[in-house]
PDB file of C-alpha atoms in Angstrom:
ATOM      1  CA  UNK A  44     -22.426 -24.725  36.389  1.00 63.00           C
ATOM      2  CA  UNK A  45     -21.003 -24.190  33.188  1.00 70.00           C
ATOM      3  CA  UNK A  46     -23.117 -23.067  30.190  1.00 92.00           C
ATOM      4  CA  UNK A  47     -24.284 -20.610  27.784  1.00 95.00           C
ATOM      5  CA  UNK A  48     -26.707 -17.691  28.584  1.00 95.00           C
ATOM      6  CA  UNK A  49     -28.832 -15.643  26.151  1.00 97.00           C
ATOM      7  CA  UNK A  50     -30.704 -12.748  27.024  1.00 95.00           C
ATOM      8  CA  UNK A  51     -33.531 -11.720  26.615  1.00 95.00           C
ATOM      9  CA  UNK A  52     -35.655 -14.631  25.798  1.00 94.00           C
ATOM     10  CA  UNK A  53     -38.002 -12.585  23.549  1.00 94.00           C
ATOM     11  CA  UNK A  54     -37.234  -9.159  21.912  1.00 93.00           C
ATOM     12  CA  UNK A  55     -39.338  -6.982  20.030  1.00 91.00           C
ATOM     13  CA  UNK A  56     -37.770  -4.482  17.460  1.00 88.00           C
ATOM     14  CA  UNK A  57     -39.522  -1.418  16.091  1.00 88.00           C
ATOM     15  CA  UNK A  58     -38.968  -0.490  12.618  1.00 83.00           C
ATOM     16  CA  UNK A  59     -35.501   1.440  11.887  1.00 85.00           C
ATOM     17  CA  UNK A  60     -34.210   0.238  15.670  1.00 91.00           C
ATOM     18  CA  UNK A  61     -31.102  -1.556  16.013  1.00 94.00           C
ATOM     19  CA  UNK A  62     -31.256  -4.216  18.937  1.00 95.00           C
ATOM     20  CA  UNK A  63     -28.488  -6.279  20.530  1.00 96.00           C
ATOM     21  CA  UNK A  64     -28.817  -9.965  21.786  1.00 97.00           C
ATOM     22  CA  UNK A  65     -26.586 -10.852  24.465  1.00 97.00           C
ATOM     23  CA  UNK A  66     -24.761 -14.208  24.559  1.00 98.00           C
ATOM     24  CA  UNK A  67     -22.445 -15.234  27.718  1.00 97.00           C
ATOM     25  CA  UNK A  68     -20.611 -18.358  28.150  1.00 97.00           C
ATOM     26  CA  UNK A  69     -18.505 -19.667  31.274  1.00 95.00           C
ATOM     27  CA  UNK A  70     -17.081 -22.769  29.535  1.00 94.00           C
ATOM     28  CA  UNK A  71     -13.608 -21.154  28.932  1.00 93.00           C
ATOM     29  CA  UNK A  72     -14.091 -21.543  25.245  1.00 92.00           C
ATOM     30  CA  UNK A  73     -12.204 -19.414  22.665  1.00 91.00           C
ATOM     31  CA  UNK A  74     -14.771 -19.944  19.602  1.00 92.00           C
ATOM     32  CA  UNK A  75     -18.063 -18.502  19.709  1.00 94.00           C
ATOM     33  CA  UNK A  76     -20.966 -18.449  16.854  1.00 95.00           C
ATOM     34  CA  UNK A  77     -24.398 -16.619  16.192  1.00 97.00           C
ATOM     35  CA  UNK A  78     -26.759 -18.646  14.097  1.00 97.00           C
ATOM     36  CA  UNK A  79     -30.104 -17.728  12.621  1.00 97.00           C
ATOM     37  CA  UNK A  80     -33.039 -20.555  12.563  1.00 96.00           C
ATOM     38  CA  UNK A  81     -36.063 -19.934  10.487  1.00 93.00           C
ATOM     39  CA  UNK A  82     -39.010 -22.240   9.899  1.00 85.00           C
ATOM     40  CA  UNK A  83     -38.122 -25.048   7.570  1.00 79.00           C
ATOM     41  CA  UNK A  84     -34.683 -24.197   7.293  1.00 81.00           C
ATOM     42  CA  UNK A  85     -31.570 -25.535   9.090  1.00 85.00           C
ATOM     43  CA  UNK A  86     -29.280 -23.169  11.195  1.00 93.00           C
ATOM     44  CA  UNK A  87     -27.468 -20.593   9.243  1.00 94.00           C
ATOM     45  CA  UNK A  88     -24.047 -18.831  10.385  1.00 94.00           C
ATOM     46  CA  UNK A  89     -24.150 -15.150  10.925  1.00 96.00           C
ATOM     47  CA  UNK A  90     -20.693 -14.442  12.471  1.00 96.00           C
ATOM     48  CA  UNK A  91     -18.293 -16.369  14.356  1.00 94.00           C
ATOM     49  CA  UNK A  92     -15.294 -15.497  16.608  1.00 94.00           C
ATOM     50  CA  UNK A  93     -12.168 -17.746  17.187  1.00 90.00           C
ATOM     51  CA  UNK A  94     -10.410 -15.432  19.813  1.00 90.00           C
ATOM     52  CA  UNK A  95     -11.064 -12.092  21.451  1.00 93.00           C
ATOM     53  CA  UNK A  96     -10.798  -9.060  19.352  1.00 95.00           C
ATOM     54  CA  UNK A  97     -11.355 -11.123  15.927  1.00 93.00           C
ATOM     55  CA  UNK A  98     -14.426 -12.261  14.150  1.00 95.00           C
ATOM     56  CA  UNK A  99     -15.294 -13.337  10.690  1.00 94.00           C
ATOM     57  CA  UNK A 100     -18.700 -13.176   8.500  1.00 95.00           C
ATOM     58  CA  UNK A 101     -20.391 -16.493   8.269  1.00 93.00           C
ATOM     59  CA  UNK A 102     -23.065 -17.249   5.204  1.00 91.00           C
ATOM     60  CA  UNK A 103     -25.780 -14.450   6.072  1.00 95.00           C
ATOM     61  CA  UNK A 104     -24.013 -11.437   7.966  1.00 96.00           C
ATOM     62  CA  UNK A 105     -25.712  -8.611   6.079  1.00 96.00           C
ATOM     63  CA  UNK A 106     -27.725  -6.358   8.621  1.00 95.00           C
ATOM     64  CA  UNK A 107     -25.796  -7.702  11.710  1.00 97.00           C
ATOM     65  CA  UNK A 108     -22.776  -6.609  13.542  1.00 97.00           C
ATOM     66  CA  UNK A 109     -20.929  -8.186  16.403  1.00 98.00           C
ATOM     67  CA  UNK A 110     -18.068  -7.410  18.929  1.00 97.00           C
ATOM     68  CA  UNK A 111     -15.569  -9.742  20.847  1.00 97.00           C
ATOM     69  CA  UNK A 112     -14.295  -7.721  23.581  1.00 97.00           C
ATOM     70  CA  UNK A 113     -14.000 -10.480  26.069  1.00 96.00           C
ATOM     71  CA  UNK A 114     -13.572 -14.040  26.013  1.00 96.00           C
ATOM     72  CA  UNK A 115     -16.913 -14.766  27.743  1.00 97.00           C
ATOM     73  CA  UNK A 116     -19.258 -12.374  25.693  1.00 98.00           C
ATOM     74  CA  UNK A 117     -20.185 -12.170  22.112  1.00 98.00           C
ATOM     75  CA  UNK A 118     -22.999  -9.782  21.668  1.00 98.00           C
ATOM     76  CA  UNK A 119     -25.046  -9.606  18.334  1.00 98.00           C
ATOM     77  CA  UNK A 120     -26.567  -6.331  16.929  1.00 97.00           C
ATOM     78  CA  UNK A 121     -29.236  -6.614  14.513  1.00 95.00           C
ATOM     79  CA  UNK A 122     -29.357  -3.208  12.678  1.00 93.00           C
ATOM     80  CA  UNK A 123     -31.908  -1.347  10.821  1.00 89.00           C
ATOM     81  CA  UNK A 124     -30.346  -2.691   7.565  1.00 88.00           C
ATOM     82  CA  UNK A 125     -31.641  -6.233   8.334  1.00 89.00           C
ATOM     83  CA  UNK A 126     -35.033  -6.020   6.445  1.00 86.00           C
ATOM     84  CA  UNK A 127     -36.333  -9.290   7.752  1.00 90.00           C
ATOM     85  CA  UNK A 128     -34.939  -9.724  11.335  1.00 92.00           C
ATOM     86  CA  UNK A 129     -37.906 -11.909  12.666  1.00 94.00           C
ATOM     87  CA  UNK A 130     -36.405 -15.349  13.447  1.00 95.00           C
ATOM     88  CA  UNK A 131     -34.833 -17.188  16.417  1.00 96.00           C
ATOM     89  CA  UNK A 132     -31.157 -16.558  17.141  1.00 97.00           C
ATOM     90  CA  UNK A 133     -28.889 -19.131  18.723  1.00 97.00           C
ATOM     91  CA  UNK A 134     -25.573 -18.576  20.333  1.00 97.00           C
ATOM     92  CA  UNK A 135     -22.833 -21.320  20.558  1.00 95.00           C
ATOM     93  CA  UNK A 136     -19.474 -21.903  21.548  1.00 93.00           C
ATOM     94  CA  UNK A 137     -16.865 -24.712  21.322  1.00 90.00           C
ATOM     95  CA  UNK A 138     -13.061 -24.841  22.614  1.00 85.00           C
ATOM     96  CA  UNK A 139     -11.463 -23.390  19.509  1.00 74.00           C
ATOM     97  CA  UNK A 140      -8.808 -25.749  18.818  1.00 69.00           C
ATOM     98  CA  UNK A 141      -9.075 -25.740  15.147  1.00 62.00           C
ATOM     99  CA  UNK A 142     -10.202 -29.234  14.971  1.00 62.00           C
ATOM    100  CA  UNK A 143     -14.155 -29.719  14.264  1.00 65.00           C
ATOM    101  CA  UNK A 144     -15.434 -29.627  17.600  1.00 77.00           C
ATOM    102  CA  UNK A 145     -18.548 -30.164  19.531  1.00 85.00           C
ATOM    103  CA  UNK A 146     -20.428 -26.735  19.532  1.00 90.00           C
ATOM    104  CA  UNK A 147     -22.561 -26.036  22.658  1.00 92.00           C
ATOM    105  CA  UNK A 148     -25.795 -23.925  22.353  1.00 94.00           C
ATOM    106  CA  UNK A 149     -27.428 -21.301  24.476  1.00 95.00           C
ATOM    107  CA  UNK A 150     -31.463 -21.469  24.834  1.00 94.00           C
ATOM    108  CA  UNK A 151     -31.786 -18.789  22.181  1.00 96.00           C
ATOM    109  CA  UNK A 152     -33.483 -15.534  21.527  1.00 96.00           C
ATOM    110  CA  UNK A 153     -36.793 -15.146  19.856  1.00 95.00           C
ATOM    111  CA  UNK A 154     -36.666 -11.535  17.863  1.00 94.00           C
ATOM    112  CA  UNK A 155     -40.113 -10.324  16.622  1.00 92.00           C
ATOM    113  CA  UNK A 156     -40.712  -7.144  14.771  1.00 86.00           C
ATOM    114  CA  UNK A 157     -43.344  -4.702  15.806  1.00 81.00           C
TER     115      UNK A 157
ATOM    116  CA  UNK B  73     -19.654 -26.608  -1.757  1.00 76.00           C
ATOM    117  CA  UNK B  74     -20.705 -28.905   1.098  1.00 84.00           C
ATOM    118  CA  UNK B  75     -24.460 -29.743   1.452  1.00 91.00           C
ATOM    119  CA  UNK B  76     -26.555 -31.721   4.082  1.00 95.00           C
ATOM    120  CA  UNK B  77     -29.828 -33.054   3.109  1.00 96.00           C
ATOM    121  CA  UNK B  78     -32.311 -34.639   5.429  1.00 97.00           C
ATOM    122  CA  UNK B  79     -35.422 -35.742   3.220  1.00 95.00           C
ATOM    123  CA  UNK B  80     -37.800 -36.537   6.060  1.00 96.00           C
ATOM    124  CA  UNK B  81     -39.383 -33.423   7.412  1.00 95.00           C
ATOM    125  CA  UNK B  82     -41.487 -35.280   9.667  1.00 97.00           C
ATOM    126  CA  UNK B  83     -41.592 -38.937  11.178  1.00 97.00           C
ATOM    127  CA  UNK B  84     -43.700 -40.800  13.753  1.00 97.00           C
ATOM    128  CA  UNK B  85     -42.904 -43.670  15.954  1.00 97.00           C
ATOM    129  CA  UNK B  86     -44.642 -45.907  18.728  1.00 97.00           C
ATOM    130  CA  UNK B  87     -43.307 -45.574  22.058  1.00 97.00           C
ATOM    131  CA  UNK B  88     -40.794 -48.171  22.610  1.00 97.00           C
ATOM    132  CA  UNK B  89     -40.261 -48.801  18.951  1.00 97.00           C
ATOM    133  CA  UNK B  90     -37.356 -48.035  16.671  1.00 98.00           C
ATOM    134  CA  UNK B  91     -36.910 -45.203  14.407  1.00 98.00           C
ATOM    135  CA  UNK B  92     -34.240 -44.264  12.038  1.00 98.00           C
ATOM    136  CA  UNK B  93     -33.869 -40.817  10.535  1.00 98.00           C
ATOM    137  CA  UNK B  94     -31.902 -40.055   7.428  1.00 98.00           C
ATOM    138  CA  UNK B  95     -29.146 -37.737   6.552  1.00 98.00           C
ATOM    139  CA  UNK B  96     -26.930 -37.396   3.569  1.00 97.00           C
ATOM    140  CA  UNK B  97     -24.364 -35.233   2.731  1.00 97.00           C
ATOM    141  CA  UNK B  98     -22.084 -34.186  -0.132  1.00 95.00           C
ATOM    142  CA  UNK B  99     -18.531 -33.019   0.409  1.00 93.00           C
ATOM    143  CA  UNK B 100     -14.884 -33.419  -1.175  1.00 90.00           C
ATOM    144  CA  UNK B 101     -13.086 -33.608   1.864  1.00 88.00           C
ATOM    145  CA  UNK B 102     -11.927 -36.790   3.569  1.00 86.00           C
ATOM    146  CA  UNK B 103     -11.368 -35.367   7.179  1.00 88.00           C
ATOM    147  CA  UNK B 104     -14.762 -34.144   8.615  1.00 91.00           C
ATOM    148  CA  UNK B 105     -17.024 -34.711  11.263  1.00 92.00           C
ATOM    149  CA  UNK B 106     -20.794 -35.351  11.706  1.00 95.00           C
ATOM    150  CA  UNK B 107     -23.130 -34.731  14.265  1.00 95.00           C
ATOM    151  CA  UNK B 108     -26.839 -35.073  15.394  1.00 97.00           C
ATOM    152  CA  UNK B 109     -28.516 -32.392  17.541  1.00 97.00           C
ATOM    153  CA  UNK B 110     -31.897 -32.721  18.994  1.00 97.00           C
ATOM    154  CA  UNK B 111     -34.023 -29.467  19.442  1.00 96.00           C
ATOM    155  CA  UNK B 112     -36.803 -30.150  21.753  1.00 94.00           C
ATOM    156  CA  UNK B 113     -39.951 -27.710  22.122  1.00 90.00           C
ATOM    157  CA  UNK B 114     -37.621 -25.675  24.652  1.00 89.00           C
ATOM    158  CA  UNK B 115     -35.601 -25.115  21.545  1.00 90.00           C
ATOM    159  CA  UNK B 116     -32.223 -25.860  23.282  1.00 90.00           C
ATOM    160  CA  UNK B 117     -29.915 -27.700  20.917  1.00 93.00           C
ATOM    161  CA  UNK B 118     -28.504 -30.579  22.663  1.00 94.00           C
ATOM    162  CA  UNK B 119     -25.717 -32.674  21.074  1.00 94.00           C
ATOM    163  CA  UNK B 120     -26.882 -36.320  20.700  1.00 96.00           C
ATOM    164  CA  UNK B 121     -24.121 -38.058  18.750  1.00 95.00           C
ATOM    165  CA  UNK B 122     -21.011 -37.334  16.933  1.00 93.00           C
ATOM    166  CA  UNK B 123     -18.970 -39.355  14.204  1.00 93.00           C
ATOM    167  CA  UNK B 124     -15.196 -38.860  13.193  1.00 90.00           C
ATOM    168  CA  UNK B 125     -15.017 -39.987   9.592  1.00 90.00           C
ATOM    169  CA  UNK B 126     -11.771 -41.401   9.788  1.00 87.00           C
ATOM    170  CA  UNK B 127     -13.213 -44.010  12.512  1.00 86.00           C
ATOM    171  CA  UNK B 128     -15.144 -46.883  10.794  1.00 83.00           C
ATOM    172  CA  UNK B 129     -16.655 -47.823  13.938  1.00 87.00           C
ATOM    173  CA  UNK B 130     -20.146 -46.408  14.127  1.00 91.00           C
ATOM    174  CA  UNK B 131     -20.919 -43.965  17.219  1.00 89.00           C
ATOM    175  CA  UNK B 132     -23.149 -44.943  20.005  1.00 88.00           C
ATOM    176  CA  UNK B 133     -24.551 -43.186  22.813  1.00 89.00           C
ATOM    177  CA  UNK B 134     -27.072 -45.271  25.023  1.00 94.00           C
ATOM    178  CA  UNK B 135     -30.548 -45.707  22.796  1.00 96.00           C
ATOM    179  CA  UNK B 136     -29.003 -43.612  19.863  1.00 96.00           C
ATOM    180  CA  UNK B 137     -26.598 -44.954  17.376  1.00 95.00           C
ATOM    181  CA  UNK B 138     -25.569 -44.059  13.839  1.00 96.00           C
ATOM    182  CA  UNK B 139     -25.267 -45.766  10.613  1.00 95.00           C
ATOM    183  CA  UNK B 140     -22.094 -44.121   8.881  1.00 95.00           C
ATOM    184  CA  UNK B 141     -21.663 -45.221   5.300  1.00 94.00           C
ATOM    185  CA  UNK B 142     -18.659 -43.131   4.168  1.00 93.00           C
ATOM    186  CA  UNK B 143     -18.462 -43.953   0.547  1.00 93.00           C
ATOM    187  CA  UNK B 144     -22.425 -43.583   0.234  1.00 95.00           C
ATOM    188  CA  UNK B 145     -22.093 -40.143   2.028  1.00 95.00           C
ATOM    189  CA  UNK B 146     -24.891 -41.284   4.478  1.00 96.00           C
ATOM    190  CA  UNK B 147     -24.992 -40.680   8.412  1.00 96.00           C
ATOM    191  CA  UNK B 148     -28.557 -41.841   9.729  1.00 97.00           C
ATOM    192  CA  UNK B 149     -29.492 -41.864  13.423  1.00 98.00           C
ATOM    193  CA  UNK B 150     -31.318 -44.919  15.089  1.00 97.00           C
ATOM    194  CA  UNK B 151     -33.343 -44.225  18.046  1.00 97.00           C
ATOM    195  CA  UNK B 152     -34.038 -47.442  19.973  1.00 97.00           C
ATOM    196  CA  UNK B 153     -36.836 -47.902  22.530  1.00 97.00           C
ATOM    197  CA  UNK B 154     -38.427 -44.660  21.853  1.00 97.00           C
ATOM    198  CA  UNK B 155     -39.667 -42.470  24.643  1.00 97.00           C
ATOM    199  CA  UNK B 156     -41.963 -39.676  24.760  1.00 96.00           C
ATOM    200  CA  UNK B 157     -38.920 -37.262  25.553  1.00 95.00           C
ATOM    201  CA  UNK B 158     -37.369 -38.078  22.255  1.00 97.00           C
ATOM    202  CA  UNK B 159     -40.176 -36.107  20.607  1.00 97.00           C
ATOM    203  CA  UNK B 160     -38.056 -33.231  19.199  1.00 97.00           C
ATOM    204  CA  UNK B 161     -36.684 -31.774  15.665  1.00 96.00           C
ATOM    205  CA  UNK B 162     -33.370 -33.509  14.829  1.00 97.00           C
ATOM    206  CA  UNK B 163     -30.600 -31.687  12.861  1.00 97.00           C
ATOM    207  CA  UNK B 164     -27.790 -33.249  11.318  1.00 97.00           C
ATOM    208  CA  UNK B 165     -24.659 -31.343  10.776  1.00 95.00           C
ATOM    209  CA  UNK B 166     -21.403 -31.390   8.708  1.00 94.00           C
ATOM    210  CA  UNK B 167     -18.108 -29.759   9.806  1.00 90.00           C
ATOM    211  CA  UNK B 168     -14.720 -30.232   7.956  1.00 85.00           C
ATOM    212  CA  UNK B 169     -11.581 -30.598   9.841  1.00 80.00           C
ATOM    213  CA  UNK B 170      -9.803 -27.707  10.301  1.00 77.00           C
ATOM    214  CA  UNK B 171     -12.707 -25.259   9.932  1.00 78.00           C
ATOM    215  CA  UNK B 172     -15.110 -23.543  12.403  1.00 79.00           C
ATOM    216  CA  UNK B 173     -18.240 -23.810  10.418  1.00 81.00           C
ATOM    217  CA  UNK B 174     -20.997 -26.181  10.560  1.00 89.00           C
ATOM    218  CA  UNK B 175     -23.520 -26.918   7.934  1.00 92.00           C
ATOM    219  CA  UNK B 176     -26.909 -27.937   9.048  1.00 93.00           C
ATOM    220  CA  UNK B 177     -29.811 -29.870   7.365  1.00 95.00           C
ATOM    221  CA  UNK B 178     -33.112 -28.729   7.411  1.00 94.00           C
ATOM    222  CA  UNK B 179     -34.316 -30.971  10.413  1.00 95.00           C
ATOM    223  CA  UNK B 180     -36.745 -33.922  10.927  1.00 97.00           C
ATOM    224  CA  UNK B 181     -39.411 -33.649  13.194  1.00 97.00           C
ATOM    225  CA  UNK B 182     -39.988 -36.659  15.271  1.00 98.00           C
ATOM    226  CA  UNK B 183     -43.240 -37.317  16.837  1.00 97.00           C
ATOM    227  CA  UNK B 184     -43.525 -40.290  19.493  1.00 97.00           C
ATOM    228  CA  UNK B 185     -47.010 -41.743  20.078  1.00 96.00           C
ATOM    229  CA  UNK B 186     -47.929 -43.165  23.172  1.00 93.00           C
TER     230      UNK B 186
END
């Protein structure tokens, strides 16, 4: 079955540590996205990628980094510069045809700080 | 800047009854898309319904329908014959044509009472 997988489901970060969240899709989509979800707020865009080896900052990119070396994969690294990383992180993908498209979401990763 | 507002943090509905969730948005664009996503307790975001701004006809998906008022910039979701499985957070989202960015509202939590 086609879909988006995210791992791990829960992730714990120690102070000063970088952690990486995995996102993989087998939908053959060109575009991929990372969102952060905090209680009482909507989803906020961290980074997005329209094509392999290219990505753009979203609204809250500070303290995060991404790579897009393969079409199927779009990992997100939460760096030690992100002072408030506790949140729910959602990865999404869409076809990437430059029209507004339906975004399909993964099951999410819950990041907690120890 | 575009904004999306969901003014009802929480709504309740009796099973089998009808409920309407409100969403308003602000944009100067003429070509855009609007979405309703459902986020159940599993936290997986699921597309409920999508509306293209250039279409005057309101979108419908089984028990879910929208009331799209372009001039008023209003996009409400009506759920008919509510079921226990409809209990979830519902997010309204806006995307301008030619962009990859969605703007999400803060969500409405829907409770379905047996």
